[in-house]
Amino acid sequence: MFGKVSIQIKLVEGDSAGTVTAFYMSSDGPNHNEFDFEFLGNTTGEPYLVQTNIYVNGVGNREQRLNLWFDPTKDFHSYSFLWNQRQVVFLVDETPVRVHTNMEKHGLPFPKDQPMGVYSSIWNADDWATQGGRVKTDWSHAPFIASYKGFEIDACECPIAVAADDNAKRCSSSGEKRYWWDEPTLAELNLHQSHQLLWVRANHMVYDYCTDSARFPVTPVECQHHRH
């Protein structure tokens, strides 16, 4: 609960169309919270897309998609989640690519009371993953292999047997107990990180649910208040 989770991934080389490699955090239960990196494969020579999503209390539909400023199949790159009571930051090679800010003051729930596990998977999603499902998985190119190294987790460990409320208290700074992720400098992006995020959004974002008026005729509330 809270902290930072990172892993280095080298994605499927060549024809990865139809496949999704996922690195994500999730809690359990019907009202779960979830932070997703989903890497959408493509035909040989076409760029991977990275889809991020956030579920809060079981509700998702917050997809953003971006292309990367490097070829993620040629070498290992780090993908990270930084999570505290003020924000969730998605990072690629320590560059922020998405921020989800705590907006409870606007009546919006924020994921801060459910411990989460860390997961990864690779699966066939050729009904939607590549060019809207038009390009299917070519099984003659199997096996599809993503490689991992350098898994790091610096967070508050939550025993499964402990009630969620107790874990939330245990993993929050109070009195003498100070956790690094509660430091004021991590309550929001610094100026350099804010500029990095603006650069990513301007040059690499190809889809943002906040601007999809066909799906959301009324702009989602968090999009109205979000600074980024």
mmCIF file with all atom_site columns, C-alpha atoms in Angstrom:
data_model
loop_
_atom_site.group_PDB
_atom_site.id
_atom_site.type_symbol
_atom_site.label_atom_id
_atom_site.label_alt_id
_atom_site.label_comp_id
_atom_site.label_asym_id
_atom_site.label_entity_id
_atom_site.label_seq_id
_atom_site.pdbx_PDB_ins_code
_atom_site.Cartn_x
_atom_site.Cartn_y
_atom_site.Cartn_z
_atom_site.occupancy
_atom_site.B_iso_or_equiv
_atom_site.pdbx_formal_charge
_atom_site.auth_seq_id
_atom_site.auth_comp_id
_atom_site.auth_asym_id
_atom_site.auth_atom_id
_atom_site.pdbx_PDB_model_num
ATOM 1   C CA . MET A 1 1   ? 0.000   0.000   0.000   1.00 0.00 ? 1   MET A CA 1
ATOM 2   C CA . PHE A 1 2   ? 1.530   3.253   -1.240  1.00 0.00 ? 2   PHE A CA 1
ATOM 3   C CA . GLY A 1 3   ? 5.141   3.485   -2.398  1.00 0.00 ? 3   GLY A CA 1
ATOM 4   C CA . LYS A 1 4   ? 6.766   2.743   -5.739  1.00 0.00 ? 4   LYS A CA 1
ATOM 5   C CA . VAL A 1 5   ? 6.814   -0.344  -7.947  1.00 0.00 ? 5   VAL A CA 1
ATOM 6   C CA . SER A 1 6   ? 9.096   -0.662  -10.983 1.00 0.00 ? 6   SER A CA 1
ATOM 7   C CA . ILE A 1 7   ? 10.011  -3.313  -13.515 1.00 0.00 ? 7   ILE A CA 1
ATOM 8   C CA . GLN A 1 8   ? 12.145  -3.363  -16.635 1.00 0.00 ? 8   GLN A CA 1
ATOM 9   C CA . ILE A 1 9   ? 10.490  -4.947  -19.677 1.00 0.00 ? 9   ILE A CA 1
ATOM 10  C CA . LYS A 1 10  ? 11.621  -5.767  -23.190 1.00 0.00 ? 10  LYS A CA 1
ATOM 11  C CA . LEU A 1 11  ? 8.496   -6.252  -25.270 1.00 0.00 ? 11  LEU A CA 1
ATOM 12  C CA . VAL A 1 12  ? 7.683   -8.836  -27.936 1.00 0.00 ? 12  VAL A CA 1
ATOM 13  C CA . GLU A 1 13  ? 9.841   -8.366  -31.035 1.00 0.00 ? 13  GLU A CA 1
ATOM 14  C CA . GLY A 1 14  ? 8.614   -8.591  -34.613 1.00 0.00 ? 14  GLY A CA 1
ATOM 15  C CA . ASP A 1 15  ? 4.956   -9.284  -35.309 1.00 0.00 ? 15  ASP A CA 1
ATOM 16  C CA . SER A 1 16  ? 3.238   -8.818  -31.947 1.00 0.00 ? 16  SER A CA 1
ATOM 17  C CA . ALA A 1 17  ? -0.179  -7.934  -33.394 1.00 0.00 ? 17  ALA A CA 1
ATOM 18  C CA . GLY A 1 18  ? -3.107  -9.018  -31.246 1.00 0.00 ? 18  GLY A CA 1
ATOM 19  C CA . THR A 1 19  ? -1.054  -9.478  -28.089 1.00 0.00 ? 19  THR A CA 1
ATOM 20  C CA . VAL A 1 20  ? -1.204  -7.393  -24.945 1.00 0.00 ? 20  VAL A CA 1
ATOM 21  C CA . THR A 1 21  ? 1.595   -7.399  -22.396 1.00 0.00 ? 21  THR A CA 1
ATOM 22  C CA . ALA A 1 22  ? 0.315   -6.024  -19.101 1.00 0.00 ? 22  ALA A CA 1
ATOM 23  C CA . PHE A 1 23  ? 2.033   -4.720  -15.971 1.00 0.00 ? 23  PHE A CA 1
ATOM 24  C CA . TYR A 1 24  ? -0.462  -3.604  -13.363 1.00 0.00 ? 24  TYR A CA 1
ATOM 25  C CA . MET A 1 25  ? -1.455  -3.202  -9.757  1.00 0.00 ? 25  MET A CA 1
ATOM 26  C CA . SER A 1 26  ? -4.834  -4.326  -8.486  1.00 0.00 ? 26  SER A CA 1
ATOM 27  C CA . SER A 1 27  ? -6.774  -4.890  -5.304  1.00 0.00 ? 27  SER A CA 1
ATOM 28  C CA . ASP A 1 28  ? -9.340  -7.669  -4.871  1.00 0.00 ? 28  ASP A CA 1
ATOM 29  C CA . GLY A 1 29  ? -13.107 -7.649  -4.881  1.00 0.00 ? 29  GLY A CA 1
ATOM 30  C CA . PRO A 1 30  ? -15.933 -6.152  -6.967  1.00 0.00 ? 30  PRO A CA 1
ATOM 31  C CA . ASN A 1 31  ? -15.044 -2.555  -6.014  1.00 0.00 ? 31  ASN A CA 1
ATOM 32  C CA . HIS A 1 32  ? -11.367 -2.982  -6.752  1.00 0.00 ? 32  HIS A CA 1
ATOM 33  C CA . ASN A 1 33  ? -8.777  -0.344  -7.572  1.00 0.00 ? 33  ASN A CA 1
ATOM 34  C CA . GLU A 1 34  ? -6.354  -0.919  -10.444 1.00 0.00 ? 34  GLU A CA 1
ATOM 35  C CA . PHE A 1 35  ? -3.494  0.887   -12.220 1.00 0.00 ? 35  PHE A CA 1
ATOM 36  C CA . ASP A 1 36  ? -2.656  -0.496  -15.688 1.00 0.00 ? 36  ASP A CA 1
ATOM 37  C CA . PHE A 1 37  ? 0.149   -0.378  -18.194 1.00 0.00 ? 37  PHE A CA 1
ATOM 38  C CA . GLU A 1 38  ? -1.034  -2.343  -21.241 1.00 0.00 ? 38  GLU A CA 1
ATOM 39  C CA . PHE A 1 39  ? 1.353   -2.653  -24.184 1.00 0.00 ? 39  PHE A CA 1
ATOM 40  C CA . LEU A 1 40  ? -0.618  -3.199  -27.377 1.00 0.00 ? 40  LEU A CA 1
ATOM 41  C CA . GLY A 1 41  ? 1.271   -5.208  -29.969 1.00 0.00 ? 41  GLY A CA 1
ATOM 42  C CA . ASN A 1 42  ? 1.438   -4.368  -33.662 1.00 0.00 ? 42  ASN A CA 1
ATOM 43  C CA . THR A 1 43  ? 2.551   -5.725  -37.000 1.00 0.00 ? 43  THR A CA 1
ATOM 44  C CA . THR A 1 44  ? 6.270   -5.754  -37.727 1.00 0.00 ? 44  THR A CA 1
ATOM 45  C CA . GLY A 1 45  ? 7.676   -2.262  -38.067 1.00 0.00 ? 45  GLY A CA 1
ATOM 46  C CA . GLU A 1 46  ? 4.614   -0.524  -36.648 1.00 0.00 ? 46  GLU A CA 1
ATOM 47  C CA . PRO A 1 47  ? 4.989   1.093   -33.214 1.00 0.00 ? 47  PRO A CA 1
ATOM 48  C CA . TYR A 1 48  ? 3.713   -0.365  -29.977 1.00 0.00 ? 48  TYR A CA 1
ATOM 49  C CA . LEU A 1 49  ? 1.005   1.647   -28.244 1.00 0.00 ? 49  LEU A CA 1
ATOM 50  C CA . VAL A 1 50  ? 0.938   1.979   -24.459 1.00 0.00 ? 50  VAL A CA 1
ATOM 51  C CA . GLN A 1 51  ? -2.529  2.113   -22.933 1.00 0.00 ? 51  GLN A CA 1
ATOM 52  C CA . THR A 1 52  ? -2.887  3.246   -19.338 1.00 0.00 ? 52  THR A CA 1
ATOM 53  C CA . ASN A 1 53  ? -6.043  2.939   -17.292 1.00 0.00 ? 53  ASN A CA 1
ATOM 54  C CA . ILE A 1 54  ? -7.186  3.531   -13.725 1.00 0.00 ? 54  ILE A CA 1
ATOM 55  C CA . TYR A 1 55  ? -10.022 1.799   -11.896 1.00 0.00 ? 55  TYR A CA 1
ATOM 56  C CA . VAL A 1 56  ? -11.386 3.351   -8.706  1.00 0.00 ? 56  VAL A CA 1
ATOM 57  C CA . ASN A 1 57  ? -14.007 1.422   -6.723  1.00 0.00 ? 57  ASN A CA 1
ATOM 58  C CA . GLY A 1 58  ? -14.511 -0.956  -9.647  1.00 0.00 ? 58  GLY A CA 1
ATOM 59  C CA . VAL A 1 59  ? -15.003 1.750   -12.274 1.00 0.00 ? 59  VAL A CA 1
ATOM 60  C CA . GLY A 1 60  ? -12.489 2.116   -15.125 1.00 0.00 ? 60  GLY A CA 1
ATOM 61  C CA . ASN A 1 61  ? -13.046 3.643   -18.576 1.00 0.00 ? 61  ASN A CA 1
ATOM 62  C CA . ARG A 1 62  ? -10.155 6.070   -18.064 1.00 0.00 ? 62  ARG A CA 1
ATOM 63  C CA . GLU A 1 63  ? -7.988  4.985   -20.978 1.00 0.00 ? 63  GLU A CA 1
ATOM 64  C CA . GLN A 1 64  ? -5.154  7.017   -22.388 1.00 0.00 ? 64  GLN A CA 1
ATOM 65  C CA . ARG A 1 65  ? -2.878  5.828   -25.194 1.00 0.00 ? 65  ARG A CA 1
ATOM 66  C CA . LEU A 1 66  ? 0.556   6.987   -26.221 1.00 0.00 ? 66  LEU A CA 1
ATOM 67  C CA . ASN A 1 67  ? 3.361   5.949   -28.479 1.00 0.00 ? 67  ASN A CA 1
ATOM 68  C CA . LEU A 1 68  ? 6.865   5.815   -27.064 1.00 0.00 ? 68  LEU A CA 1
ATOM 69  C CA . TRP A 1 69  ? 9.971   7.819   -27.956 1.00 0.00 ? 69  TRP A CA 1
ATOM 70  C CA . PHE A 1 70  ? 11.995  4.592   -28.342 1.00 0.00 ? 70  PHE A CA 1
ATOM 71  C CA . ASP A 1 71  ? 11.517  1.060   -29.663 1.00 0.00 ? 71  ASP A CA 1
ATOM 72  C CA . PRO A 1 72  ? 10.445  -0.941  -26.578 1.00 0.00 ? 72  PRO A CA 1
ATOM 73  C CA . THR A 1 73  ? 11.283  -4.267  -28.243 1.00 0.00 ? 73  THR A CA 1
ATOM 74  C CA . LYS A 1 74  ? 15.017  -3.592  -28.668 1.00 0.00 ? 74  LYS A CA 1
ATOM 75  C CA . ASP A 1 75  ? 16.062  -3.116  -25.050 1.00 0.00 ? 75  ASP A CA 1
ATOM 76  C CA . PHE A 1 76  ? 14.805  -3.083  -21.480 1.00 0.00 ? 76  PHE A CA 1
ATOM 77  C CA . HIS A 1 77  ? 13.025  0.044   -20.255 1.00 0.00 ? 77  HIS A CA 1
ATOM 78  C CA . SER A 1 78  ? 11.591  0.759   -16.823 1.00 0.00 ? 78  SER A CA 1
ATOM 79  C CA . TYR A 1 79  ? 7.878   1.162   -16.140 1.00 0.00 ? 79  TYR A CA 1
ATOM 80  C CA . SER A 1 80  ? 6.797   2.360   -12.699 1.00 0.00 ? 80  SER A CA 1
ATOM 81  C CA . PHE A 1 81  ? 3.890   3.345   -10.492 1.00 0.00 ? 81  PHE A CA 1
ATOM 82  C CA . LEU A 1 82  ? 4.357   5.907   -7.731  1.00 0.00 ? 82  LEU A CA 1
ATOM 83  C CA . TRP A 1 83  ? 1.360   5.871   -5.379  1.00 0.00 ? 83  TRP A CA 1
ATOM 84  C CA . ASN A 1 84  ? 0.657   7.985   -2.335  1.00 0.00 ? 84  ASN A CA 1
ATOM 85  C CA . GLN A 1 85  ? -2.364  9.662   -0.787  1.00 0.00 ? 85  GLN A CA 1
ATOM 86  C CA . ARG A 1 86  ? -2.101  12.670  -3.102  1.00 0.00 ? 86  ARG A CA 1
ATOM 87  C CA . GLN A 1 87  ? -1.440  11.183  -6.537  1.00 0.00 ? 87  GLN A CA 1
ATOM 88  C CA . VAL A 1 88  ? -0.763  8.155   -8.720  1.00 0.00 ? 88  VAL A CA 1
ATOM 89  C CA . VAL A 1 89  ? 2.060   8.709   -11.215 1.00 0.00 ? 89  VAL A CA 1
ATOM 90  C CA . PHE A 1 90  ? 2.788   6.428   -14.190 1.00 0.00 ? 90  PHE A CA 1
ATOM 91  C CA . LEU A 1 91  ? 6.447   6.645   -15.236 1.00 0.00 ? 91  LEU A CA 1
ATOM 92  C CA . VAL A 1 92  ? 8.413   5.381   -18.255 1.00 0.00 ? 92  VAL A CA 1
ATOM 93  C CA . ASP A 1 93  ? 12.178  5.504   -17.699 1.00 0.00 ? 93  ASP A CA 1
ATOM 94  C CA . GLU A 1 94  ? 11.388  7.881   -14.802 1.00 0.00 ? 94  GLU A CA 1
ATOM 95  C CA . THR A 1 95  ? 9.515   10.268  -17.128 1.00 0.00 ? 95  THR A CA 1
ATOM 96  C CA . PRO A 1 96  ? 5.936   10.844  -15.954 1.00 0.00 ? 96  PRO A CA 1
ATOM 97  C CA . VAL A 1 97  ? 3.419   9.911   -18.655 1.00 0.00 ? 97  VAL A CA 1
ATOM 98  C CA . ARG A 1 98  ? 0.249   10.161  -16.566 1.00 0.00 ? 98  ARG A CA 1
ATOM 99  C CA . VAL A 1 99  ? -0.853  11.612  -13.246 1.00 0.00 ? 99  VAL A CA 1
ATOM 100 C CA . HIS A 1 100 ? -4.078  10.865  -11.392 1.00 0.00 ? 100 HIS A CA 1
ATOM 101 C CA . THR A 1 101 ? -4.534  13.454  -8.653  1.00 0.00 ? 101 THR A CA 1
ATOM 102 C CA . ASN A 1 102 ? -6.543  13.049  -5.460  1.00 0.00 ? 102 ASN A CA 1
ATOM 103 C CA . MET A 1 103 ? -9.690  15.101  -6.033  1.00 0.00 ? 103 MET A CA 1
ATOM 104 C CA . GLU A 1 104 ? -11.717 14.022  -3.037  1.00 0.00 ? 104 GLU A CA 1
ATOM 105 C CA . LYS A 1 105 ? -12.408 17.697  -2.347  1.00 0.00 ? 105 LYS A CA 1
ATOM 106 C CA . HIS A 1 106 ? -14.506 17.612  -5.540  1.00 0.00 ? 106 HIS A CA 1
ATOM 107 C CA . GLY A 1 107 ? -16.376 14.533  -4.306  1.00 0.00 ? 107 GLY A CA 1
ATOM 108 C CA . LEU A 1 108 ? -14.367 12.035  -6.388  1.00 0.00 ? 108 LEU A CA 1
ATOM 109 C CA . PRO A 1 109 ? -13.115 8.798   -4.801  1.00 0.00 ? 109 PRO A CA 1
ATOM 110 C CA . PHE A 1 110 ? -9.370  8.177   -4.731  1.00 0.00 ? 110 PHE A CA 1
ATOM 111 C CA . PRO A 1 111 ? -7.634  4.795   -4.318  1.00 0.00 ? 111 PRO A CA 1
ATOM 112 C CA . LYS A 1 112 ? -6.191  4.958   -0.811  1.00 0.00 ? 112 LYS A CA 1
ATOM 113 C CA . ASP A 1 113 ? -7.932  2.348   1.322   1.00 0.00 ? 113 ASP A CA 1
ATOM 114 C CA . GLN A 1 114 ? -7.308  -0.984  -0.451  1.00 0.00 ? 114 GLN A CA 1
ATOM 115 C CA . PRO A 1 115 ? -3.956  -2.785  -0.517  1.00 0.00 ? 115 PRO A CA 1
ATOM 116 C CA . MET A 1 116 ? -2.928  -3.819  -4.031  1.00 0.00 ? 116 MET A CA 1
ATOM 117 C CA . GLY A 1 117 ? -0.969  -6.669  -5.545  1.00 0.00 ? 117 GLY A CA 1
ATOM 118 C CA . VAL A 1 118 ? 1.465   -6.359  -8.450  1.00 0.00 ? 118 VAL A CA 1
ATOM 119 C CA . TYR A 1 119 ? 0.862   -8.466  -11.552 1.00 0.00 ? 119 TYR A CA 1
ATOM 120 C CA . SER A 1 120 ? 2.010   -9.019  -15.093 1.00 0.00 ? 120 SER A CA 1
ATOM 121 C CA . SER A 1 121 ? 0.622   -11.065 -17.949 1.00 0.00 ? 121 SER A CA 1
ATOM 122 C CA . ILE A 1 122 ? 0.710   -11.543 -21.694 1.00 0.00 ? 122 ILE A CA 1
ATOM 123 C CA . TRP A 1 123 ? -2.508  -12.468 -23.442 1.00 0.00 ? 123 TRP A CA 1
ATOM 124 C CA . ASN A 1 124 ? -4.371  -12.603 -26.723 1.00 0.00 ? 124 ASN A CA 1
ATOM 125 C CA . ALA A 1 125 ? -6.627  -9.585  -27.220 1.00 0.00 ? 125 ALA A CA 1
ATOM 126 C CA . ASP A 1 126 ? -6.927  -9.585  -30.988 1.00 0.00 ? 126 ASP A CA 1
ATOM 127 C CA . ASP A 1 127 ? -10.596 -8.608  -30.820 1.00 0.00 ? 127 ASP A CA 1
ATOM 128 C CA . TRP A 1 128 ? -9.500  -5.039  -29.916 1.00 0.00 ? 128 TRP A CA 1
ATOM 129 C CA . ALA A 1 129 ? -5.777  -4.595  -29.285 1.00 0.00 ? 129 ALA A CA 1
ATOM 130 C CA . THR A 1 130 ? -4.325  -3.887  -32.732 1.00 0.00 ? 130 THR A CA 1
ATOM 131 C CA . GLN A 1 131 ? -5.838  -1.279  -35.036 1.00 0.00 ? 131 GLN A CA 1
ATOM 132 C CA . GLY A 1 132 ? -9.214  -1.684  -33.347 1.00 0.00 ? 132 GLY A CA 1
ATOM 133 C CA . GLY A 1 133 ? -9.231  -5.453  -33.803 1.00 0.00 ? 133 GLY A CA 1
ATOM 134 C CA . ARG A 1 134 ? -8.738  -5.383  -37.569 1.00 0.00 ? 134 ARG A CA 1
ATOM 135 C CA . VAL A 1 135 ? -5.350  -7.104  -37.320 1.00 0.00 ? 135 VAL A CA 1
ATOM 136 C CA . LYS A 1 136 ? -5.458  -10.542 -35.703 1.00 0.00 ? 136 LYS A CA 1
ATOM 137 C CA . THR A 1 137 ? -2.794  -12.577 -33.930 1.00 0.00 ? 137 THR A CA 1
ATOM 138 C CA . ASP A 1 138 ? -0.636  -14.615 -36.324 1.00 0.00 ? 138 ASP A CA 1
ATOM 139 C CA . TRP A 1 139 ? -0.033  -17.781 -34.333 1.00 0.00 ? 139 TRP A CA 1
ATOM 140 C CA . SER A 1 140 ? 2.661   -18.932 -36.774 1.00 0.00 ? 140 SER A CA 1
ATOM 141 C CA . HIS A 1 141 ? 4.851   -16.311 -35.072 1.00 0.00 ? 141 HIS A CA 1
ATOM 142 C CA . ALA A 1 142 ? 4.381   -17.820 -31.605 1.00 0.00 ? 142 ALA A CA 1
ATOM 143 C CA . PRO A 1 143 ? 5.732   -18.024 -28.993 1.00 0.00 ? 143 PRO A CA 1
ATOM 144 C CA . PHE A 1 144 ? 5.313   -14.341 -28.086 1.00 0.00 ? 144 PHE A CA 1
ATOM 145 C CA . ILE A 1 145 ? 7.912   -13.530 -25.443 1.00 0.00 ? 145 ILE A CA 1
ATOM 146 C CA . ALA A 1 146 ? 8.256   -10.464 -23.261 1.00 0.00 ? 146 ALA A CA 1
ATOM 147 C CA . SER A 1 147 ? 11.335  -10.363 -21.012 1.00 0.00 ? 147 SER A CA 1
ATOM 148 C CA . TYR A 1 148 ? 11.570  -8.925  -17.519 1.00 0.00 ? 148 TYR A CA 1
ATOM 149 C CA . LYS A 1 149 ? 14.287  -7.891  -15.095 1.00 0.00 ? 149 LYS A CA 1
ATOM 150 C CA . GLY A 1 150 ? 14.948  -5.493  -12.232 1.00 0.00 ? 150 GLY A CA 1
ATOM 151 C CA . PHE A 1 151 ? 11.660  -5.815  -10.344 1.00 0.00 ? 151 PHE A CA 1
ATOM 152 C CA . GLU A 1 152 ? 11.732  -3.362  -7.437  1.00 0.00 ? 152 GLU A CA 1
ATOM 153 C CA . ILE A 1 153 ? 9.141   -2.591  -4.815  1.00 0.00 ? 153 ILE A CA 1
ATOM 154 C CA . ASP A 1 154 ? 9.561   0.021   -2.082  1.00 0.00 ? 154 ASP A CA 1
ATOM 155 C CA . ALA A 1 155 ? 6.209   0.123   -0.360  1.00 0.00 ? 155 ALA A CA 1
ATOM 156 C CA . CYS A 1 156 ? 4.229   -0.674  2.772   1.00 0.00 ? 156 CYS A CA 1
ATOM 157 C CA . GLU A 1 157 ? 3.638   -4.404  3.071   1.00 0.00 ? 157 GLU A CA 1
ATOM 158 C CA . CYS A 1 158 ? 0.075   -5.341  4.020   1.00 0.00 ? 158 CYS A CA 1
ATOM 159 C CA . PRO A 1 159 ? -0.652  -8.723  5.599   1.00 0.00 ? 159 PRO A CA 1
ATOM 160 C CA . ILE A 1 160 ? -3.711  -10.302 3.977   1.00 0.00 ? 160 ILE A CA 1
ATOM 161 C CA . ALA A 1 161 ? -5.172  -11.162 7.366   1.00 0.00 ? 161 ALA A CA 1
ATOM 162 C CA . VAL A 1 162 ? -5.271  -7.501  8.459   1.00 0.00 ? 162 VAL A CA 1
ATOM 163 C CA . ALA A 1 163 ? -8.392  -5.408  7.831   1.00 0.00 ? 163 ALA A CA 1
ATOM 164 C CA . ALA A 1 164 ? -8.099  -2.784  5.085   1.00 0.00 ? 164 ALA A CA 1
ATOM 165 C CA . ASP A 1 165 ? -8.742  0.107   7.473   1.00 0.00 ? 165 ASP A CA 1
ATOM 166 C CA . ASP A 1 166 ? -5.943  -1.072  9.754   1.00 0.00 ? 166 ASP A CA 1
ATOM 167 C CA . ASN A 1 167 ? -3.561  -1.413  6.816   1.00 0.00 ? 167 ASN A CA 1
ATOM 168 C CA . ALA A 1 168 ? -4.454  2.108   5.676   1.00 0.00 ? 168 ALA A CA 1
ATOM 169 C CA . LYS A 1 169 ? -3.563  3.447   9.119   1.00 0.00 ? 169 LYS A CA 1
ATOM 170 C CA . ARG A 1 170 ? -0.375  1.390   9.296   1.00 0.00 ? 170 ARG A CA 1
ATOM 171 C CA . CYS A 1 171 ? 0.786   2.613   5.896   1.00 0.00 ? 171 CYS A CA 1
ATOM 172 C CA . SER A 1 172 ? 0.178   6.325   6.555   1.00 0.00 ? 172 SER A CA 1
ATOM 173 C CA . SER A 1 173 ? 2.645   8.674   8.177   1.00 0.00 ? 173 SER A CA 1
ATOM 174 C CA . SER A 1 174 ? 1.753   9.853   11.671  1.00 0.00 ? 174 SER A CA 1
ATOM 175 C CA . GLY A 1 175 ? 3.763   11.300  14.547  1.00 0.00 ? 175 GLY A CA 1
ATOM 176 C CA . GLU A 1 176 ? 7.259   9.817   14.547  1.00 0.00 ? 176 GLU A CA 1
ATOM 177 C CA . LYS A 1 177 ? 6.445   7.406   11.731  1.00 0.00 ? 177 LYS A CA 1
ATOM 178 C CA . ARG A 1 178 ? 7.327   9.067   8.433   1.00 0.00 ? 178 ARG A CA 1
ATOM 179 C CA . TYR A 1 179 ? 7.142   7.241   5.117   1.00 0.00 ? 179 TYR A CA 1
ATOM 180 C CA . TRP A 1 180 ? 9.176   8.598   2.227   1.00 0.00 ? 180 TRP A CA 1
ATOM 181 C CA . TRP A 1 181 ? 6.164   8.655   -0.128  1.00 0.00 ? 181 TRP A CA 1
ATOM 182 C CA . ASP A 1 182 ? 4.340   11.077  2.181   1.00 0.00 ? 182 ASP A CA 1
ATOM 183 C CA . GLU A 1 183 ? 7.041   13.731  1.887   1.00 0.00 ? 183 GLU A CA 1
ATOM 184 C CA . PRO A 1 184 ? 5.616   17.078  0.669   1.00 0.00 ? 184 PRO A CA 1
ATOM 185 C CA . THR A 1 185 ? 7.906   17.026  -2.376  1.00 0.00 ? 185 THR A CA 1
ATOM 186 C CA . LEU A 1 186 ? 6.024   13.949  -3.637  1.00 0.00 ? 186 LEU A CA 1
ATOM 187 C CA . ALA A 1 187 ? 2.552   15.440  -3.195  1.00 0.00 ? 187 ALA A CA 1
ATOM 188 C CA . GLU A 1 188 ? 2.716   16.717  -6.781  1.00 0.00 ? 188 GLU A CA 1
ATOM 189 C CA . LEU A 1 189 ? 5.092   16.740  -9.727  1.00 0.00 ? 189 LEU A CA 1
ATOM 190 C CA . ASN A 1 190 ? 8.041   19.101  -9.545  1.00 0.00 ? 190 ASN A CA 1
ATOM 191 C CA . LEU A 1 191 ? 8.489   21.711  -12.268 1.00 0.00 ? 191 LEU A CA 1
ATOM 192 C CA . HIS A 1 192 ? 10.796  19.551  -14.394 1.00 0.00 ? 192 HIS A CA 1
ATOM 193 C CA . GLN A 1 193 ? 8.419   16.586  -14.195 1.00 0.00 ? 193 GLN A CA 1
ATOM 194 C CA . SER A 1 194 ? 5.478   18.820  -15.107 1.00 0.00 ? 194 SER A CA 1
ATOM 195 C CA . HIS A 1 195 ? 7.342   19.946  -18.217 1.00 0.00 ? 195 HIS A CA 1
ATOM 196 C CA . GLN A 1 196 ? 8.157   16.316  -19.066 1.00 0.00 ? 196 GLN A CA 1
ATOM 197 C CA . LEU A 1 197 ? 4.497   15.355  -18.772 1.00 0.00 ? 197 LEU A CA 1
ATOM 198 C CA . LEU A 1 198 ? 3.429   18.251  -20.976 1.00 0.00 ? 198 LEU A CA 1
ATOM 199 C CA . TRP A 1 199 ? 6.016   17.134  -23.566 1.00 0.00 ? 199 TRP A CA 1
ATOM 200 C CA . VAL A 1 200 ? 4.705   13.551  -23.506 1.00 0.00 ? 200 VAL A CA 1
ATOM 201 C CA . ARG A 1 201 ? 1.103   14.696  -23.849 1.00 0.00 ? 201 ARG A CA 1
ATOM 202 C CA . ALA A 1 202 ? 1.942   17.107  -26.693 1.00 0.00 ? 202 ALA A CA 1
ATOM 203 C CA . ASN A 1 203 ? 4.147   14.757  -28.695 1.00 0.00 ? 203 ASN A CA 1
ATOM 204 C CA . HIS A 1 204 ? 3.176   11.185  -27.872 1.00 0.00 ? 204 HIS A CA 1
ATOM 205 C CA . MET A 1 205 ? -0.433  10.974  -26.681 1.00 0.00 ? 205 MET A CA 1
ATOM 206 C CA . VAL A 1 206 ? -2.744  9.572   -29.353 1.00 0.00 ? 206 VAL A CA 1
ATOM 207 C CA . TYR A 1 207 ? -5.924  9.037   -27.294 1.00 0.00 ? 207 TYR A CA 1
ATOM 208 C CA . ASP A 1 208 ? -7.353  10.559  -24.115 1.00 0.00 ? 208 ASP A CA 1
ATOM 209 C CA . TYR A 1 209 ? -10.749 9.536   -22.736 1.00 0.00 ? 209 TYR A CA 1
ATOM 210 C CA . CYS A 1 210 ? -11.154 13.089  -21.447 1.00 0.00 ? 210 CYS A CA 1
ATOM 211 C CA . THR A 1 211 ? -11.506 14.416  -25.005 1.00 0.00 ? 211 THR A CA 1
ATOM 212 C CA . ASP A 1 212 ? -13.608 11.536  -26.420 1.00 0.00 ? 212 ASP A CA 1
ATOM 213 C CA . SER A 1 213 ? -16.984 13.251  -26.700 1.00 0.00 ? 213 SER A CA 1
ATOM 214 C CA . ALA A 1 214 ? -18.460 10.279  -28.564 1.00 0.00 ? 214 ALA A CA 1
ATOM 215 C CA . ARG A 1 215 ? -17.944 8.056   -25.511 1.00 0.00 ? 215 ARG A CA 1
ATOM 216 C CA . PHE A 1 216 ? -18.490 10.804  -22.968 1.00 0.00 ? 216 PHE A CA 1
ATOM 217 C CA . PRO A 1 217 ? -20.888 13.520  -24.201 1.00 0.00 ? 217 PRO A CA 1
ATOM 218 C CA . VAL A 1 218 ? -20.527 15.049  -20.753 1.00 0.00 ? 218 VAL A CA 1
ATOM 219 C CA . THR A 1 219 ? -16.852 15.516  -19.842 1.00 0.00 ? 219 THR A CA 1
ATOM 220 C CA . PRO A 1 220 ? -15.941 13.270  -16.866 1.00 0.00 ? 220 PRO A CA 1
ATOM 221 C CA . VAL A 1 221 ? -15.712 15.304  -13.676 1.00 0.00 ? 221 VAL A CA 1
ATOM 222 C CA . GLU A 1 222 ? -12.048 14.498  -13.006 1.00 0.00 ? 222 GLU A CA 1
ATOM 223 C CA . CYS A 1 223 ? -11.161 15.788  -16.481 1.00 0.00 ? 223 CYS A CA 1
ATOM 224 C CA . GLN A 1 224 ? -12.775 19.137  -15.694 1.00 0.00 ? 224 GLN A CA 1
ATOM 225 C CA . HIS A 1 225 ? -10.665 19.587  -12.576 1.00 0.00 ? 225 HIS A CA 1
ATOM 226 C CA . HIS A 1 226 ? -7.422  17.943  -13.696 1.00 0.00 ? 226 HIS A CA 1
ATOM 227 C CA . ARG A 1 227 ? -4.499  20.279  -14.158 1.00 0.00 ? 227 ARG A CA 1
ATOM 228 C CA . HIS A 1 228 ? -2.869  18.051  -16.759 1.00 0.00 ? 228 HIS A CA 1
#
